[in-house]
XYZ file of C-alpha atoms in Angstrom:
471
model
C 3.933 -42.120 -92.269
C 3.996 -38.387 -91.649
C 4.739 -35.614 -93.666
C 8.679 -34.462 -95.132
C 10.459 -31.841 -93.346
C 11.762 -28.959 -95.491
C 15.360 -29.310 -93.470
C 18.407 -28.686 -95.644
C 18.938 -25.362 -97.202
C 16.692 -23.050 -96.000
C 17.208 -19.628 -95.177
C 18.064 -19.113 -91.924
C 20.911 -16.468 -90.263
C 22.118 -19.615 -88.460
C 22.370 -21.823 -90.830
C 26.262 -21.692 -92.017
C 24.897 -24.006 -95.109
C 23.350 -21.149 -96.175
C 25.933 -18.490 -95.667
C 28.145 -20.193 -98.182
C 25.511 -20.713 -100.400
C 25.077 -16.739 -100.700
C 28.574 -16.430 -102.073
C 27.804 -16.845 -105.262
C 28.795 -15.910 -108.754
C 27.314 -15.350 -112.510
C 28.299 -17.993 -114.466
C 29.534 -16.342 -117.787
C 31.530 -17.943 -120.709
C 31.763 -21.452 -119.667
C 29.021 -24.231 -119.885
C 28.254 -26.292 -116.666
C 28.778 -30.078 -117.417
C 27.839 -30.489 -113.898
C 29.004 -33.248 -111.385
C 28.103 -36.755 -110.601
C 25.978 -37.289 -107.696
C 28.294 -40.498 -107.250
C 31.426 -37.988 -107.699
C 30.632 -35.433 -104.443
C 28.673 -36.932 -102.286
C 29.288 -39.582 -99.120
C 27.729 -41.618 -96.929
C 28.796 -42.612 -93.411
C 26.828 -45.219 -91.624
C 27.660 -44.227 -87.492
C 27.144 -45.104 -84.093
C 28.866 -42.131 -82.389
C 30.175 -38.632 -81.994
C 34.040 -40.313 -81.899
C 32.473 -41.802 -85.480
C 30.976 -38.844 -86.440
C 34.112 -37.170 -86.064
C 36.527 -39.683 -87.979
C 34.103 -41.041 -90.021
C 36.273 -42.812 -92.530
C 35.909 -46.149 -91.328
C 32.604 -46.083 -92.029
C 32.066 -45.324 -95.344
C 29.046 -46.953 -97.275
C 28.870 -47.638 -101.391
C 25.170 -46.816 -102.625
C 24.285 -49.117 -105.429
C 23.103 -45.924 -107.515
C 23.574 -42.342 -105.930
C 22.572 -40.621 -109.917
C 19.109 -41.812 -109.996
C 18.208 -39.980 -107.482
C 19.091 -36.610 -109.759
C 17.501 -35.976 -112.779
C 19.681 -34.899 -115.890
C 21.115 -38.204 -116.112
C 22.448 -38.245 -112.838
C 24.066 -34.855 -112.903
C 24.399 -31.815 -110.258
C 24.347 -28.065 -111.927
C 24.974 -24.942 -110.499
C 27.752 -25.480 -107.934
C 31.198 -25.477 -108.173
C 33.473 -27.330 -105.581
C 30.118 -29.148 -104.424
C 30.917 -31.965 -101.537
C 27.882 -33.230 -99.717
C 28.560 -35.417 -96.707
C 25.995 -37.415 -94.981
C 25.774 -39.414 -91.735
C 23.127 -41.622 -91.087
C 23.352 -42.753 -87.058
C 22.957 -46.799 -86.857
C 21.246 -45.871 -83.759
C 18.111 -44.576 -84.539
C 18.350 -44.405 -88.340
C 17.887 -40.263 -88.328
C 20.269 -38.979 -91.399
C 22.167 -35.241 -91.437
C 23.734 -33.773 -94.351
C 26.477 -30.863 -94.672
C 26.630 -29.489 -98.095
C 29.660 -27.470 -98.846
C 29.767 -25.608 -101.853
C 32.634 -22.437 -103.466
C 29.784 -20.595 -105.496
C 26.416 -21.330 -107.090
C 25.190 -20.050 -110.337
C 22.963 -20.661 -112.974
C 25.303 -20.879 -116.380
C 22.523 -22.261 -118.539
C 20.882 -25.568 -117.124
C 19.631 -24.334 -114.043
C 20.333 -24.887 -110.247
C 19.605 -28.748 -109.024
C 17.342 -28.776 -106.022
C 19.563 -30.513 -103.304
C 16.971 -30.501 -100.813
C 14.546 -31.758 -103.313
C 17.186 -35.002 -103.862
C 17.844 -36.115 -100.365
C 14.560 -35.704 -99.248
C 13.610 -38.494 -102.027
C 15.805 -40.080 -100.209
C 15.777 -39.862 -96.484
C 12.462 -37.870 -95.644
C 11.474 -37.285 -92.609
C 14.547 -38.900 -91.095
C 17.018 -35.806 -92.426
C 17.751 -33.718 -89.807
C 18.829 -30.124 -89.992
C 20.688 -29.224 -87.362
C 23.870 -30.724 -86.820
C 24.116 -30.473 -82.650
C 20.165 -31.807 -82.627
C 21.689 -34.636 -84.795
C 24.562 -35.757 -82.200
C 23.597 -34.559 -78.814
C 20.023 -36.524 -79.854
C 19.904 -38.717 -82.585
C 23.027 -40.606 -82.032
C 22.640 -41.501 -78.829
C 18.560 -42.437 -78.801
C 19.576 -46.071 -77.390
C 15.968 -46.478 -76.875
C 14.593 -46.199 -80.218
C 15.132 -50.050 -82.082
C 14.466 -50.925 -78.555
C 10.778 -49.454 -78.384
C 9.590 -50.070 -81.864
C 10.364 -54.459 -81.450
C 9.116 -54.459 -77.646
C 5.634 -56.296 -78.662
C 7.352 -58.094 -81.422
C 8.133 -62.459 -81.297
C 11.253 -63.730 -80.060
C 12.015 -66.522 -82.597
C 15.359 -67.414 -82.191
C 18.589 -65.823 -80.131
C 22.308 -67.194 -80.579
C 25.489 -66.410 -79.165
C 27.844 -64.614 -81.620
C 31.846 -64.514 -81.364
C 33.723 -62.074 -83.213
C 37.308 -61.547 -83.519
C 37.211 -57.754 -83.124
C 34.700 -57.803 -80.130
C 32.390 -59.485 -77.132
C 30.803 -62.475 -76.850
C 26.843 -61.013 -77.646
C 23.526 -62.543 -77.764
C 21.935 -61.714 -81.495
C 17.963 -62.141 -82.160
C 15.470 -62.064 -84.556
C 12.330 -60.532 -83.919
C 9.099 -60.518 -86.147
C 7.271 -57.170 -86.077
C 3.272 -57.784 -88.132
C 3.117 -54.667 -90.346
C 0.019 -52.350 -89.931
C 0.762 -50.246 -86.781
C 2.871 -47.999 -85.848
C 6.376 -49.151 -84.327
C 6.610 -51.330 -87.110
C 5.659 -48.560 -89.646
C 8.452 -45.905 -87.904
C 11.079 -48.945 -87.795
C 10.706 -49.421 -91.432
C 10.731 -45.850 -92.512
C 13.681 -44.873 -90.396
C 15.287 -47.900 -91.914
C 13.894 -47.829 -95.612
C 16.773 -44.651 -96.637
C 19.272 -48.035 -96.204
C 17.110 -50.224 -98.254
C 17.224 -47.717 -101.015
C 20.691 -46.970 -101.153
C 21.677 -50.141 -100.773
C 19.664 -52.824 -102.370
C 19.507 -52.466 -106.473
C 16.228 -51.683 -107.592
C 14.648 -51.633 -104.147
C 11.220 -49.932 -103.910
C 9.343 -49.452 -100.339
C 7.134 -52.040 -98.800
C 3.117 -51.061 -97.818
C 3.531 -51.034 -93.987
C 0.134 -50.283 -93.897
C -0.791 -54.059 -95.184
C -0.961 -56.589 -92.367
C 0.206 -59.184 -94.663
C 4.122 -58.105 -94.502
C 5.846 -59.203 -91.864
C 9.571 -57.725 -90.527
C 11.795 -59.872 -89.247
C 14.298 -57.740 -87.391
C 17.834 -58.702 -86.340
C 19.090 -57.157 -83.083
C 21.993 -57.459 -80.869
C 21.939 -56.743 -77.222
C 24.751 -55.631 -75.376
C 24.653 -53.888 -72.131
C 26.570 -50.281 -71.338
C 28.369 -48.860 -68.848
C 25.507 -47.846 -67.285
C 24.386 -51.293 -67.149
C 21.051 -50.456 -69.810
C 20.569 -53.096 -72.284
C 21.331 -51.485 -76.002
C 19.308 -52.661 -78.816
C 21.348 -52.276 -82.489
C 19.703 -53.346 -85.984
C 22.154 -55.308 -87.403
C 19.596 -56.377 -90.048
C 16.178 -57.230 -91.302
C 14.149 -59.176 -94.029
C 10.736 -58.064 -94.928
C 8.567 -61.332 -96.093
C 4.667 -60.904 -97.281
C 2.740 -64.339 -96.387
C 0.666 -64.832 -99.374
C -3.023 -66.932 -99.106
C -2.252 -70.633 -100.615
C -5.604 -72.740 -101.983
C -6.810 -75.177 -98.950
C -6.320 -72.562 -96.261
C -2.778 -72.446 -96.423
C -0.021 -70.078 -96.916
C 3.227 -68.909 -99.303
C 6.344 -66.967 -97.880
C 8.018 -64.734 -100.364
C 10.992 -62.509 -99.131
C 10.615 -59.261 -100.516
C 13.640 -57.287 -99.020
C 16.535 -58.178 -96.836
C 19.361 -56.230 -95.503
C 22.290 -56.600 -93.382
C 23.932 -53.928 -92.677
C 27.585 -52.994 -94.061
C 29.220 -52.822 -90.339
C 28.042 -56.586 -90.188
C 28.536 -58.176 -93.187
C 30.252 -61.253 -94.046
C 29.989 -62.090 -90.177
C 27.601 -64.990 -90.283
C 24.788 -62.437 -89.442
C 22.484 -62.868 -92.832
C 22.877 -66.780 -92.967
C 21.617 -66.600 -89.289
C 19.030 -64.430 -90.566
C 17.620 -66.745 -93.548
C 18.011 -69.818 -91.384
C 15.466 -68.673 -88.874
C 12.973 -67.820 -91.997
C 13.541 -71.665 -92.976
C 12.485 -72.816 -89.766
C 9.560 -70.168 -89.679
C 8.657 -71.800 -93.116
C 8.782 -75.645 -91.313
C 7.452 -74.592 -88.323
C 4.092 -72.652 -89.575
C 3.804 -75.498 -92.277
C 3.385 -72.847 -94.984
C 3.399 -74.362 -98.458
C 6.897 -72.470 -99.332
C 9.163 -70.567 -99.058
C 10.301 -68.060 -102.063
C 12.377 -64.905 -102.805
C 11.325 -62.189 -105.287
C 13.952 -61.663 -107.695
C 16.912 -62.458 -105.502
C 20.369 -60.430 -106.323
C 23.320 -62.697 -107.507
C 24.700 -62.509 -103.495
C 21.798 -63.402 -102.203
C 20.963 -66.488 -104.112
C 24.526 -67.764 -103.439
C 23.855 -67.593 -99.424
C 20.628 -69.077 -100.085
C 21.528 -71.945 -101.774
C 24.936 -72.811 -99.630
C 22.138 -73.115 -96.967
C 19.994 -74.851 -98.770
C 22.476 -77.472 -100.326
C 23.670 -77.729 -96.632
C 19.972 -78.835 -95.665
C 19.890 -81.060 -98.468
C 22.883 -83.113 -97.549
C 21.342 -84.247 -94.336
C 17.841 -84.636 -95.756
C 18.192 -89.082 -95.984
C 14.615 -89.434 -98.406
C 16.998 -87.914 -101.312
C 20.407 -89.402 -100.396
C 19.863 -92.706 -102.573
C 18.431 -90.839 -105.688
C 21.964 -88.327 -105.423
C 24.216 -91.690 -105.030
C 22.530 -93.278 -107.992
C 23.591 -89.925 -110.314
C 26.971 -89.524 -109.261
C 27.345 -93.431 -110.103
C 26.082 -93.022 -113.369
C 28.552 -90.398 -113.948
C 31.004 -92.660 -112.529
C 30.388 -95.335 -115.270
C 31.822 -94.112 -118.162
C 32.922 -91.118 -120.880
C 29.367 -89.466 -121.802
C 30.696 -87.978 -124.399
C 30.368 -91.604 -126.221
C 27.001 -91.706 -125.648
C 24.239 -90.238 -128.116
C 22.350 -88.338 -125.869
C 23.134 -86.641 -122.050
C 20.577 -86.857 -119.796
C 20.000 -84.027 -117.360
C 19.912 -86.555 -113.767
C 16.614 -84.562 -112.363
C 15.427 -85.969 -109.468
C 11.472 -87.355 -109.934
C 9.089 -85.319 -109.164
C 8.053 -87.018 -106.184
C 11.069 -86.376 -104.367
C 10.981 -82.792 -105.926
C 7.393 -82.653 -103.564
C 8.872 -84.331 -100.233
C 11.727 -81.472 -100.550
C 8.752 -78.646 -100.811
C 6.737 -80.452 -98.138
C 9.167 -81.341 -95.751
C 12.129 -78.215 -96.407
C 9.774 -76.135 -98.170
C 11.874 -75.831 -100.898
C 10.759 -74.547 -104.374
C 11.276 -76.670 -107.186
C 13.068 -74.180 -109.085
C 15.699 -73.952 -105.623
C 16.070 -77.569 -105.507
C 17.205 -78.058 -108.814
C 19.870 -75.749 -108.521
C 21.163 -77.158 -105.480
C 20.841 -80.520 -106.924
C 23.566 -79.976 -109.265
C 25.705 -78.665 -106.467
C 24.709 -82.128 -104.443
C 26.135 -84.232 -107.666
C 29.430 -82.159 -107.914
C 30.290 -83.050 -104.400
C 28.979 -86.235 -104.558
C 31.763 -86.577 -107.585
C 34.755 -86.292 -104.994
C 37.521 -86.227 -106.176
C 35.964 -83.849 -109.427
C 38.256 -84.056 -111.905
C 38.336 -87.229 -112.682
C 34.726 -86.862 -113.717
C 34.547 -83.227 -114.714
C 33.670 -83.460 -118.642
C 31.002 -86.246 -117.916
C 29.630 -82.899 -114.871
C 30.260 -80.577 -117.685
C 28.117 -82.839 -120.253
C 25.135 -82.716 -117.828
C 25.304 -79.273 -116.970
C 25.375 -78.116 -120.552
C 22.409 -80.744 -121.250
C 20.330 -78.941 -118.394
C 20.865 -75.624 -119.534
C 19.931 -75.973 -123.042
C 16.863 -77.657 -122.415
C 15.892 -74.931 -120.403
C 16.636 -72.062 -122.795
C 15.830 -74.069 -126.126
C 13.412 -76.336 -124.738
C 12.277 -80.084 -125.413
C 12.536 -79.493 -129.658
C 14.898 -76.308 -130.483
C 13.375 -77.104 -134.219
C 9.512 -76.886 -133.509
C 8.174 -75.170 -130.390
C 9.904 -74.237 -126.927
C 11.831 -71.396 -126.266
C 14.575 -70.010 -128.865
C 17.623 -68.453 -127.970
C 18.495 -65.407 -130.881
C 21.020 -63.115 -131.334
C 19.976 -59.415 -131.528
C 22.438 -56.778 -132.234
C 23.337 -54.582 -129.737
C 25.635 -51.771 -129.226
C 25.448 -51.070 -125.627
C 26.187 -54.661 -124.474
C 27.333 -57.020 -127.299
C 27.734 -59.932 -125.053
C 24.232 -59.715 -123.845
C 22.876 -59.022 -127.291
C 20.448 -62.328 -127.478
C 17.004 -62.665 -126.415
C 14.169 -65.857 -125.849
C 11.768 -65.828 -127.870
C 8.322 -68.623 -127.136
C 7.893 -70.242 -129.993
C 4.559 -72.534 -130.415
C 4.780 -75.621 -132.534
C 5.334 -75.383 -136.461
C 6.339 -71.658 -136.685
C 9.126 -71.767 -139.146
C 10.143 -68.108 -138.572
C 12.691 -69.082 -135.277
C 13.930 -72.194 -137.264
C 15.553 -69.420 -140.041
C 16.680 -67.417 -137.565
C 18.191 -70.229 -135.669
C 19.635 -71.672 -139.070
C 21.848 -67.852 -139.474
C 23.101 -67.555 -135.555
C 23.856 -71.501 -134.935
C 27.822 -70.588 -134.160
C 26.502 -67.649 -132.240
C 24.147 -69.632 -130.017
C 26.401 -71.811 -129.199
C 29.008 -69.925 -128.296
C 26.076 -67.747 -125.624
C 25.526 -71.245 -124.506
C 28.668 -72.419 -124.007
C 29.331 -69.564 -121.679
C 26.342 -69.748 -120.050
C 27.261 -73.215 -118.987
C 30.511 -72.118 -117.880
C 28.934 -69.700 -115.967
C 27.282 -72.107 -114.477
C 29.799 -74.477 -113.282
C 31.993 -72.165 -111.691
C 29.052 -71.033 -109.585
C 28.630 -74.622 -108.759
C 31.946 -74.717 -107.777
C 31.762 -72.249 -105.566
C 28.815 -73.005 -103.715
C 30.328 -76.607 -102.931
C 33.678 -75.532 -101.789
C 31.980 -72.793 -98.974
C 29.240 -75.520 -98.081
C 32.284 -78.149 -97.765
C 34.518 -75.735 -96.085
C 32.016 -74.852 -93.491
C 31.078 -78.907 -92.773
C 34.501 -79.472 -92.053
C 34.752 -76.454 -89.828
C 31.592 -77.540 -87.766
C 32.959 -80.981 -87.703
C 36.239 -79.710 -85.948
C 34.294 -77.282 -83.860
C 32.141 -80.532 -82.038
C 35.108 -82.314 -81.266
């Protein structure tokens, strides 16, 4: 989308970056175990000079500042070495003030600081620091003129404690011209800092869509302000029969709005994209641990009101109502049938894979009050998980779970392995770790209660606040 400017330290008799940098030393008699990009550098995420100014509010946490260094991470050649960055939440430009005591090479060489940030921020990284606030942080008119062709979907009304009533919306930019290709790459320094493993998207392929969440509020002046609050980025995929897959590929809200009811609003408008458009489903490409929590607290929420399932959930928690499994030979796992597994995909669009996590969440509330019935919950769960890490026959074919010694994480040290049917070689194995395995099991199921727990009590909790809220 355009080519990098060289912007941060170059020579120039202006440049007061530079004038420090020129006070510098031989390094002589001392090695250089250099400095953590993590341990000298921050990030403020602003809207204004007042911000700009007192910018500690406003701190953000990258995910992983070192990879963008080489030498594991490390910064050599400076000594008292702070780098401060502002990125303006306005138009997304970035400006960084390095500040440095001396700079020498003592034997591993001078990191290339321009070289760093520009893998990070590119063309958005602004030299000058008066261009940056008399200009860049106060462009109210760029979010606004990148979304100005893009869909309306959905608005809503938004109270917060700490400001205004304001309208929020979600607008879906089509990838493959321009305002949508400078939105995304003014936005994409975000992405990268702030969503592990995160890689750009092709904005150059028509097939990604942006959905873009803005809220307007108007100024003094009385001009409607556009700010990003947050965005997904969702490629529709071609589905056999003429129809079409979702899969969300990136979303982001931003740290200023977080926990405020904005990404749920977000993902809710996707599901009713999904209904709407009749696509075949809906799915998320390796969704973080926080995501897939907000996910499926929706998604159990949509479940509870969807009446084709309700009799199939009342007939498992009754069954675990009946009696002590743990008297019984065998546990079963309570899946629903895969017919009702297909009216949840056609009518929710709802993967299988989604549904049958949130099924277990539907049982454990079903089961109020819990305890009562916990070790019969806990009998199921365990059942589920180990036929989906051992398989059908843990003695013939399926998958095998083995211990592998490891010194970096010993309580991660097992792997799967695919076994096909009559390969004696996993049986042996098995035979040597069996205490092992079951102990990796054991907390995997505990795991995967309490995350059941949780997801219940926050869809529960907000029921009973929307309940209170209608009367």
């Amino acid at each position: 989308m355009g080519q990098k400017q060289k912007q941060v330290l170059e020579p120039s008799p202006d440049n007061e970056t530079t004038k420090r940098r020129r006070v510098a030393f031989t390094g002589i008699g001392y090695e250089d175990v250099g400095v953590e990009a993590k341990d000298c550098i921050r990030i403020f995420l602003v809207s204004s000079k007042e911000e700009f100014e007192d910018p500690e509010s406003f701190v953000i946490n990258p995910v992983d500042l070192n990879s963008y260094f080489d030498n594991d991470g490390k910064i050599f050649g400076y000594e008292g070495l702070k780098i401060n960055i502002w990125i303006s939440s306005i138009s997304f430009y970035s400006y960084a003030d390095i500040v440095f005591e001396s700079l020498s090479d003592r034997g591993k060489g001078v990191t290339d600081l321009h070289e760093a940030l520009q893998s990070i921020f590119a063309e958005t990284l602004v030299k000058s620091k008066d261009e940056f606030l008399q200009k860049y942080l106060t462009d109210n008119n760029f979010v606004r003129t990148n979304i100005s062709n893009g869909e309306v979907l959905k608005q809503k009304a938004f109270n917060q404690a700490d400001s205004d009533a304001s309208n929020v919306e979600v607008v879906r930019l089509m990838a493959g011209n321009m305002p949508t290709g400078q939105l995304y790459c003014h936005i994409i320094p975000l992405v990268l800092l702030l969503v592990d493993g995160s890689s750009p998207i092709d904005v150059t392929d028509p097939q990604w869509e942006l959905y873009v969440m803005v809220q307007k509020k108007t100024d003094q002046q009385g001009e409607i302000q556009c700010l990003l609050l947050g965005f997904t980025a969702v490629y529709r995929f071609y589905h056999y029969r003429g129809n079409s897959r979702l899969r969300l590929g990136q979303i982001l809200v931003l740290p200023l709005y977080q926990h405020k009811g904005y990404g749920r609003f977000l993902i809710e408008v996707l599901n009713d994209v999904a209904i709407s458009e009749n696509v075949f489903d809906l799915t998320v490409e390796e969704p973080l641990d926080n995501f897939q929590h907000v996910r499926s607290c929706i998604d159990t929420q949509r479940l509870l009101s969807f009446e084709p399932i309700q009799p199939l959930v009342t007939k498992a928690v009754s069954f675990l109502k009946g009696g002590r499994l743990s008297k019984k030979t065998h546990s079963p796992r309570l899946t629903p049938p895969p017919s009702d597994v297909e009216e949840v995909r056609k009518n929710l669009k709802i993967t299988r894979t989604q549904f049958l996590k949130c099924w277990e969440v539907l049982i454990y509330i079903g089961l109020n009050p819990t305890n009562k019935y916990m070790d019969n919950f806990v009998s199921v769960i365990s059942e589920r998980v180990k036929y989906d890490i051992l398989g059908k026959d843990s003695g013939t074919s399926g998958k095998q779970l083995i211990e592998i010694p490891c010194d970096v994480n010993p309580e991660a040290s097992f792997v799967m392995f695919k076994s096909g049917a009559g390969e004696d070689i996993i049986t042996a194995q098995m035979d040597d770790n069996q205490t092992n395995q079951e102990e990796q099991l054991q907390k995997l199921v505990q795991d995967r209660v309490k995350e059941i727990q949780l997801i219940a009590k926050k869809v529960t909790s907000h029921l009973e606040s929307s309940e209170v809220a209608a009367k």
